Coordinates of C-alpha atoms and ligand atoms in Angstrom, one line a residue:
M29 CA 19.7 -15.4 -51.8
S30 CA 18.9 -19.1 -51.3
N31 CA 15.4 -20.1 -50.1
E32 CA 17.0 -21.6 -47.0
S33 CA 18.8 -18.4 -45.9
L34 CA 15.7 -16.3 -46.6
E35 CA 13.6 -18.7 -44.5
R36 CA 16.1 -18.5 -41.7
A37 CA 16.2 -14.7 -41.8
I38 CA 12.4 -14.5 -41.7
Q39 CA 12.2 -17.0 -38.9
D40 CA 14.9 -15.1 -36.9
R41 CA 13.1 -11.8 -37.7
S42 CA 16.4 -10.5 -38.9
S43 CA 16.3 -7.4 -41.0
R44 CA 19.5 -8.5 -42.6
L45 CA 18.1 -10.0 -45.8
P46 CA 21.0 -10.2 -48.3
G47 CA 19.8 -10.4 -51.9
F48 CA 16.3 -9.2 -50.9
Y49 CA 16.5 -6.6 -53.6
R50 CA 17.1 -9.2 -56.3
L51 CA 13.9 -11.1 -55.6
P52 CA 11.0 -10.6 -57.9
L53 CA 8.4 -8.2 -56.4
A54 CA 5.9 -11.0 -55.5
R55 CA 8.5 -12.9 -53.5
R56 CA 9.7 -9.8 -51.8
R57 CA 6.2 -9.0 -50.8
A58 CA 5.6 -12.5 -49.6
A59 CA 8.8 -12.4 -47.6
V60 CA 7.8 -9.1 -45.8
A61 CA 4.3 -10.5 -45.2
R62 CA 5.8 -13.5 -43.4
W63 CA 8.4 -11.4 -41.6
A64 CA 5.7 -9.0 -40.2
D65 CA 2.8 -11.5 -40.0
L66 CA 0.7 -9.6 -42.5
S67 CA -2.7 -11.1 -43.4
V68 CA -3.8 -11.7 -46.9
E69 CA -6.2 -8.7 -46.6
E70 CA -3.3 -6.5 -45.4
L71 CA -1.1 -7.6 -48.2
D72 CA -3.9 -6.8 -50.7
L73 CA -3.7 -3.2 -49.5
W74 CA -0.5 -2.7 -51.5
E75 CA -2.6 -3.4 -54.6
R76 CA -5.8 -1.6 -53.7
G77 CA -4.2 1.5 -52.1
L78 CA -6.8 4.1 -51.1
D79 CA -10.3 3.7 -52.4
S80 CA -12.0 6.8 -53.9
S81 CA -14.8 7.0 -51.4
R82 CA -12.4 7.1 -48.5
A83 CA -10.3 9.7 -50.3
D84 CA -13.4 11.7 -50.9
A85 CA -14.0 11.9 -47.2
L86 CA -10.5 13.0 -46.4
I87 CA -10.0 16.2 -48.4
E88 CA -12.0 18.5 -50.6
N89 CA -12.8 18.4 -54.3
V90 CA -11.4 14.9 -54.7
V91 CA -11.0 13.6 -58.2
G92 CA -8.8 10.6 -57.5
T93 CA -5.9 9.2 -55.6
Y94 CA -2.1 9.4 -56.2
A95 CA 0.1 6.4 -55.7
L96 CA 3.8 6.2 -54.8
P97 CA 6.1 3.1 -54.8
V98 CA 6.6 1.6 -51.3
G99 CA 9.9 -0.1 -50.8
V100 CA 11.2 -1.8 -47.7
A101 CA 14.7 -0.9 -46.4
T102 CA 16.6 -3.7 -44.8
N103 CA 19.5 -4.1 -42.3
F104 CA 18.2 -1.7 -39.7
L105 CA 19.1 -2.5 -36.1
V106 CA 17.7 0.3 -33.8
N107 CA 18.3 0.1 -30.1
G108 CA 19.1 -3.5 -30.5
R109 CA 15.8 -4.3 -32.4
E110 CA 15.7 -5.7 -35.9
V111 CA 13.5 -3.4 -38.1
L112 CA 12.2 -3.5 -41.6
V113 CA 11.4 0.0 -42.8
P114 CA 8.6 0.8 -45.3
M115 CA 9.4 3.9 -47.4
A116 CA 7.0 5.6 -49.8
V117 CA 9.1 7.5 -52.3
E118 CA 9.5 8.1 -56.0
E119 CA 13.3 8.8 -56.0
P120 CA 15.5 6.0 -57.2
S121 CA 18.4 5.0 -54.9
V122 CA 16.8 6.2 -51.7
V123 CA 15.7 2.8 -50.4
A124 CA 19.0 1.2 -51.5
A125 CA 21.0 4.0 -49.8
A126 CA 19.1 3.7 -46.6
S127 CA 19.6 -0.1 -46.5
H128 CA 23.3 0.3 -47.4
G129 CA 23.8 3.0 -44.6
A130 CA 22.1 0.7 -42.2
L131 CA 24.4 -2.2 -43.2
M132 CA 27.5 -0.1 -42.5
A133 CA 26.1 1.1 -39.2
R134 CA 25.1 -2.5 -38.3
R135 CA 28.8 -3.4 -38.4
G136 CA 29.2 -1.2 -35.4
G137 CA 26.1 -2.4 -33.5
G138 CA 23.4 -0.5 -35.4
F139 CA 21.8 2.7 -34.2
E140 CA 21.2 4.0 -30.7
A141 CA 18.3 6.5 -30.7
K142 CA 16.3 8.4 -28.0
A143 CA 13.2 10.5 -28.4
D144 CA 12.2 13.2 -25.9
A145 CA 8.8 13.1 -24.2
P146 CA 6.1 14.0 -26.8
V147 CA 5.8 17.6 -25.8
M148 CA 4.3 20.0 -28.4
I149 CA 4.3 23.8 -28.3
G150 CA 1.1 25.7 -28.9
Q151 CA 1.3 29.5 -29.6
V152 CA -1.3 32.1 -28.5
Q153 CA -0.4 35.5 -30.0
V154 CA -1.5 38.7 -28.1
I155 CA -1.5 42.2 -29.7
D156 CA -2.8 45.7 -28.9
L157 CA -1.6 45.5 -25.3
P158 CA -2.6 48.4 -23.0
G159 CA 0.1 51.1 -23.2
D160 CA 2.2 48.6 -25.1
D161 CA 3.4 47.5 -21.7
L162 CA 4.5 43.9 -22.2
D163 CA 5.8 43.4 -18.7
A164 CA 2.5 44.4 -17.1
A165 CA 0.5 42.2 -19.5
C166 CA 2.8 39.3 -18.8
A167 CA 2.3 39.7 -15.0
R168 CA -1.4 39.7 -15.4
I169 CA -1.4 36.6 -17.6
E170 CA 1.0 34.9 -15.1
A171 CA -1.5 35.5 -12.4
Q172 CA -3.9 33.3 -14.4
R173 CA -1.4 30.5 -15.0
E174 CA -3.4 27.9 -13.0
A175 CA -6.7 28.7 -14.7
I176 CA -5.0 28.7 -18.2
L177 CA -3.3 25.3 -17.6
A178 CA -6.4 23.8 -16.1
T179 CA -8.5 24.9 -19.0
A180 CA -6.0 23.6 -21.6
H181 CA -5.8 20.3 -19.7
A182 CA -9.5 19.9 -19.6
Q183 CA -9.9 20.0 -23.4
S184 CA -9.0 16.4 -23.9
R185 CA -10.4 13.5 -21.9
S186 CA -8.2 10.8 -23.4
L187 CA -4.7 12.5 -23.2
P188 CA -4.8 13.3 -19.4
A189 CA -6.1 9.8 -18.8
L190 CA -2.9 8.5 -20.6
G191 CA -0.6 10.8 -18.7
G192 CA -0.5 13.6 -21.2
G193 CA -2.1 17.1 -21.4
A194 CA -1.0 20.6 -20.5
L195 CA 2.4 20.7 -18.8
G196 CA 3.3 24.3 -18.5
M197 CA 3.4 27.7 -20.2
E198 CA 5.9 30.5 -21.0
L199 CA 5.5 34.0 -22.2
R200 CA 7.7 35.5 -24.9
R201 CA 7.9 39.2 -25.5
F202 CA 8.5 40.9 -28.9
P203 CA 8.8 44.6 -28.1
E204 CA 9.7 45.4 -31.7
T205 CA 7.8 43.9 -34.6
S206 CA 6.6 45.5 -37.9
A207 CA 3.1 45.5 -36.3
G208 CA 4.2 47.0 -32.9
P209 CA 4.9 45.3 -29.6
M210 CA 3.3 41.9 -29.0
L211 CA 3.7 38.8 -26.9
V212 CA 3.1 35.1 -27.5
L213 CA 2.2 32.5 -24.9
H214 CA 3.7 29.1 -25.4
L215 CA 1.6 26.3 -24.1
Y216 CA 3.5 23.0 -23.5
Y217 CA 1.3 20.0 -24.1
D218 CA 2.1 16.3 -23.9
T219 CA 0.3 14.6 -26.8
R220 CA 1.5 11.0 -25.9
D221 CA 1.3 8.8 -29.0
A222 CA -0.4 11.3 -31.2
M223 CA 1.2 13.9 -33.3
G224 CA -1.3 16.1 -31.5
A225 CA -2.0 19.0 -33.7
N226 CA -5.7 18.9 -33.0
A227 CA -5.3 18.6 -29.3
V228 CA -2.9 21.5 -29.1
N229 CA -4.9 23.7 -31.4
T230 CA -8.1 23.0 -29.4
A231 CA -6.3 23.8 -26.1
C232 CA -4.9 27.0 -27.6
E233 CA -8.3 28.1 -28.8
A234 CA -9.8 27.2 -25.4
I235 CA -7.4 29.4 -23.4
A236 CA -7.6 32.4 -25.7
G237 CA -10.5 34.0 -23.7
I238 CA -8.6 33.9 -20.4
V239 CA -5.4 35.1 -22.0
E240 CA -7.2 38.0 -23.7
S241 CA -9.1 39.3 -20.7
A242 CA -6.0 38.9 -18.4
S243 CA -3.7 40.7 -20.9
G244 CA -6.2 43.4 -21.8
G245 CA -5.1 43.0 -25.4
T246 CA -6.4 41.0 -28.4
V247 CA -5.6 37.4 -29.0
L248 CA -4.9 36.8 -32.7
M249 CA -3.5 33.4 -33.7
R250 CA -3.9 30.2 -31.7
I251 CA -1.9 27.4 -33.4
L252 CA 0.8 24.9 -32.7
S253 CA 4.4 25.6 -33.6
N254 CA 6.1 23.2 -36.1
L255 CA 9.4 24.0 -34.4
A256 CA 8.8 21.2 -32.0
D257 CA 12.0 21.6 -30.1
R258 CA 10.7 20.1 -27.0
R259 CA 10.1 16.9 -28.9
L260 CA 13.5 16.2 -30.3
V261 CA 14.9 12.8 -31.3
R262 CA 18.6 11.8 -31.5
A263 CA 20.1 8.9 -33.3
A264 CA 23.8 7.9 -33.2
C265 CA 25.9 5.2 -34.8
R266 CA 29.5 4.0 -34.8
V267 CA 30.9 2.7 -38.0
P268 CA 34.1 0.7 -38.0
A269 CA 36.5 2.3 -40.5
Q270 CA 36.9 -1.0 -42.4
A271 CA 33.2 -1.0 -43.2
L272 CA 33.7 2.2 -45.1
A273 CA 36.5 1.1 -47.4
R274 CA 35.7 1.6 -51.1
D275 CA 37.3 0.7 -54.4
G276 CA 40.9 1.0 -53.3
I277 CA 40.2 3.8 -50.8
D278 CA 41.0 2.8 -47.3
G279 CA 38.3 3.0 -44.7
A280 CA 40.2 5.5 -42.5
E281 CA 40.5 7.8 -45.5
V282 CA 36.8 7.5 -46.3
A283 CA 36.0 8.4 -42.6
R284 CA 38.3 11.5 -42.8
R285 CA 36.5 12.6 -46.0
I286 CA 33.1 12.1 -44.5
V287 CA 34.0 14.3 -41.6
A288 CA 35.3 16.9 -44.0
A289 CA 32.1 16.7 -46.1
N290 CA 30.0 17.2 -42.9
A291 CA 32.2 20.1 -41.9
L292 CA 31.3 22.0 -45.0
A293 CA 27.6 21.6 -44.2
E294 CA 28.3 23.0 -40.7
V295 CA 29.6 26.3 -42.1
D296 CA 27.9 26.7 -45.6
P297 CA 24.1 27.0 -45.9
Y298 CA 24.3 26.1 -49.6
R299 CA 25.8 22.7 -48.8
A300 CA 23.7 22.4 -45.6
A301 CA 20.5 22.6 -47.6
T302 CA 21.6 19.7 -49.8
H303 CA 23.0 17.7 -46.9
N304 CA 19.8 18.1 -44.9
K305 CA 17.7 17.3 -48.0
G306 CA 19.6 14.0 -48.1
I307 CA 18.7 13.3 -44.5
L308 CA 15.1 14.0 -45.3
N309 CA 15.3 11.7 -48.3
G310 CA 15.4 9.0 -45.6
I311 CA 13.0 10.6 -43.2
D312 CA 10.1 11.7 -45.4
P313 CA 9.4 8.3 -47.0
V314 CA 8.9 6.8 -43.6
I315 CA 6.7 9.7 -42.4
I316 CA 4.6 9.2 -45.5
A317 CA 4.5 5.4 -45.2
T318 CA 3.1 5.8 -41.7
G319 CA 0.5 8.5 -42.5
N320 CA 2.3 11.3 -40.7
D321 CA 2.6 15.0 -41.6
W322 CA 5.8 15.3 -43.6
R323 CA 5.3 19.0 -44.2
G324 CA 5.4 19.5 -40.4
V325 CA 8.5 17.4 -40.0
E326 CA 10.2 19.2 -42.8
A327 CA 9.3 22.6 -41.4
G328 CA 10.6 21.6 -38.0
A329 CA 13.8 20.1 -39.4
H330 CA 14.7 23.3 -41.3
A331 CA 13.8 25.7 -38.5
F332 CA 15.8 23.6 -36.1
A333 CA 18.8 23.6 -38.6
A334 CA 18.7 27.4 -38.5
R335 CA 18.4 27.8 -34.7
S336 CA 21.9 29.3 -34.3
G337 CA 21.0 32.1 -36.7
S338 CA 22.7 30.4 -39.7
Y339 CA 21.4 27.3 -41.4
R340 CA 23.6 24.3 -40.8
S341 CA 23.8 20.5 -41.0
L342 CA 21.5 18.4 -38.7
T343 CA 24.2 15.8 -38.3
E344 CA 27.7 15.6 -36.7
W345 CA 30.4 13.2 -37.9
K346 CA 33.7 12.7 -36.2
V347 CA 36.4 10.0 -36.0
D348 CA 36.9 8.3 -32.6
A349 CA 40.6 9.1 -32.0
E350 CA 41.1 5.8 -30.1
T351 CA 39.4 3.3 -32.3
G352 CA 39.4 5.1 -35.7
D353 CA 35.6 4.4 -35.9
L354 CA 33.4 6.9 -37.6
L355 CA 30.9 8.3 -35.2
G356 CA 27.7 9.9 -36.5
S357 CA 24.7 11.6 -34.8
L358 CA 21.6 13.4 -35.9
E359 CA 19.2 15.5 -33.8
L360 CA 16.0 17.1 -35.0
P361 CA 12.3 17.8 -33.9
M362 CA 10.1 14.8 -34.6
A363 CA 6.3 15.6 -34.2
I364 CA 4.8 12.3 -35.4
G365 CA 2.3 9.9 -34.0
I366 CA 1.1 6.3 -34.2
V367 CA -2.6 7.2 -33.4
G368 CA -5.0 9.6 -35.0
G369 CA -4.8 11.6 -38.1
G370 CA -3.5 9.9 -41.3
T371 CA -2.2 7.0 -39.2
R372 CA -5.9 6.0 -38.9
S373 CA -7.5 7.3 -42.0
L374 CA -5.0 5.9 -44.5
P375 CA -5.2 2.1 -44.6
L376 CA -1.6 1.8 -45.9
A377 CA -0.3 3.8 -42.9
G378 CA -1.5 1.1 -40.6
L379 CA 0.3 -1.4 -42.7
G380 CA 3.5 0.7 -42.4
L381 CA 3.2 0.9 -38.7
K382 CA 2.6 -2.9 -38.4
I383 CA 5.7 -3.7 -40.4
L384 CA 7.7 -1.3 -38.1
G385 CA 6.2 -3.0 -35.1
V386 CA 6.4 0.2 -33.0
G387 CA 4.6 0.6 -29.7
S388 CA 4.9 4.3 -29.2
A389 CA 5.3 7.6 -31.1
G390 CA 8.8 7.9 -29.5
E391 CA 9.8 4.5 -30.9
L392 CA 8.7 5.5 -34.3
A393 CA 10.7 8.8 -34.0
E394 CA 13.8 6.8 -33.0
I395 CA 13.5 4.6 -36.1
V396 CA 12.8 7.6 -38.4
A397 CA 15.9 9.5 -37.1
S398 CA 18.0 6.3 -37.6
V399 CA 16.9 6.1 -41.2
G400 CA 17.8 9.8 -41.7
L401 CA 21.3 9.1 -40.3
A402 CA 21.7 6.0 -42.5
Q403 CA 20.7 7.9 -45.5
N404 CA 23.2 10.7 -44.8
L405 CA 26.0 8.2 -44.2
S406 CA 25.3 6.5 -47.5
A407 CA 25.1 9.7 -49.4
L408 CA 28.3 11.2 -47.9
R409 CA 30.2 8.0 -48.5
A410 CA 29.2 7.9 -52.1
L411 CA 29.8 11.6 -52.5
V412 CA 33.4 11.5 -51.1
C413 CA 34.3 8.3 -53.1
E414 CA 32.9 7.5 -56.5
G415 CA 30.1 10.2 -56.6
I416 CA 26.4 9.4 -56.5
Q417 CA 25.9 9.2 -60.3
D418 CA 27.4 5.7 -60.7
G419 CA 24.8 4.0 -58.4
H420 CA 22.1 6.3 -59.5
M421 CA 22.6 5.6 -63.2
A422 CA 22.6 1.9 -62.6
L423 CA 19.2 2.2 -61.1
H424 CA 18.1 4.5 -63.8
A425 CA 19.2 2.0 -66.4
R426 CA 17.0 -0.6 -64.7
Q427 CA 14.1 1.7 -64.8
L428 CA 14.6 2.3 -68.5
A429 CA 14.8 -1.4 -69.1
L430 CA 11.5 -2.0 -67.2
A431 CA 9.9 1.0 -69.0
A432 CA 11.0 -0.5 -72.3
G433 CA 9.1 -3.7 -71.5
A434 CA 11.8 -5.9 -70.0
S435 CA 10.6 -8.5 -67.5
A436 CA 11.8 -8.2 -63.9
E437 CA 14.3 -11.0 -64.6
S438 CA 15.8 -9.6 -67.7
A439 CA 15.8 -5.9 -66.5
A440 CA 19.0 -6.4 -64.4
R441 CA 20.9 -7.9 -67.4
I442 CA 19.8 -5.2 -69.8
A443 CA 20.6 -2.5 -67.2
E444 CA 24.1 -4.0 -66.8
Q445 CA 24.6 -3.9 -70.6
L446 CA 23.3 -0.2 -70.8
V447 CA 25.8 0.7 -68.1
A448 CA 28.7 -1.2 -69.7
E449 CA 28.0 0.4 -73.1
G450 CA 27.7 3.8 -71.4
Q451 CA 24.4 4.3 -73.3
I452 CA 21.8 4.8 -70.6
R453 CA 19.0 5.8 -73.0
G454 CA 15.5 4.6 -73.4
A455 CA 15.9 4.0 -77.2
R456 CA 18.9 1.6 -76.5
A457 CA 16.9 -0.2 -73.7
L458 CA 14.1 -0.8 -76.2
E459 CA 16.5 -2.2 -78.8
L460 CA 17.9 -4.6 -76.2
V461 CA 14.4 -5.7 -75.1
M462 CA 13.4 -6.2 -78.7
A463 CA 16.6 -8.2 -79.4
G464 CA 15.9 -10.3 -76.3
A465 CA 12.3 -11.0 -77.4
A466 CA 13.5 -12.0 -80.9
D467 CA 16.0 -14.6 -79.4
Ligands
MEV10 C1 20.0 13.6 -53.5 O1 18.6 13.4 -53.5 C2 20.5 13.7 -52.1 C3 22.0 14.1 -52.0 O2 22.2 15.3 -52.8 C4 22.3 14.4 -50.6 C5 23.6 15.0 -50.3 O3 24.2 15.6 -51.2 O4 24.1 14.8 -49.2 C6 22.9 13.0 -52.6

């Protein structure tokens, strides 16, 4: 990419940065810094990472910190906005695949995404109900609805002031469990721009006393549910068939194959697990780069994928009968925030959020879902055409060259040679590096 076109892309704040991946790391970093207006101190965070004293204050028994590469995915257009996406991940090909998926979607206008209001679910479990009479206990708890919601709402000063707080409740009966009849109260709580685990758990603990005395039973657990299905996000894209064409395979045929690949993940949990893992390959690195709880997002995604009673794909792909375009969509729970938790305590998370330029948790969720869909598009397209190993092995060859001591400039050339020779091995990479050094 010429200096001039890079300059233009930065000035236009376009995420379409052709050749960005070929730049040496220092230039890539400088380009992102200019694109996102990062200060010298902020830039320095990528070198410094997390200092030990801060780490020591975060968790227990700290002995050090653990670093991951952060890459920036390009080409994303989400709800008409140009976005560069920081991704913290160790797996080769993931950032390249996200960027490539975003490029294909961009040809059809990018991603349209919409997040629900940030409503979390808190659960209060009640056991040992008098006479095991669930209906009677529910009626008595219902009679306290106002007091329960007022108490839950009063636990946070900041969230109600921002328009959040307790929204409602529901009682769910479980007449037959291995521990006898029980019920669970669902507290619906708007956590605004926070992921909200602390707020919801605090509210659940605060209402336990009222629920217990009203029910006449015993309150056991008071904790949020990671199946945050009141806080879903949806992303969709339209990919013109010609954007999918590959090595002599016509775009319409690739689209048909992608639909067939998705269809298997709709009916077969063995394929659905891998298919959804691919989606999460895109999602988790953004969750991590923004200091959010990726275990919670993973738990929510898989529970949601199994909501029909059988585990299935989180995406839908079909061909538009009129235009021949490939239409994709993804829906899943997205309990993440831009304030509190790791977003504040991890310095690099702030940097990730700044690059993304998001103003709300919903906006972040919309980007994250778009990245998941881009990742899935890229994976499916490779899987139904040449297979994923070609691209993967080319990146692996580059890593071997770097590990053997090649400079960033010569790594690409050595990797190409390793691939051409069909010898993607560390020993051969070392020979080529040594030969280059002797020249
Ligand atoms: C590998 O990390 C992810 C894929 O297996 C996803 C998929 O099969 O859809 C390529």
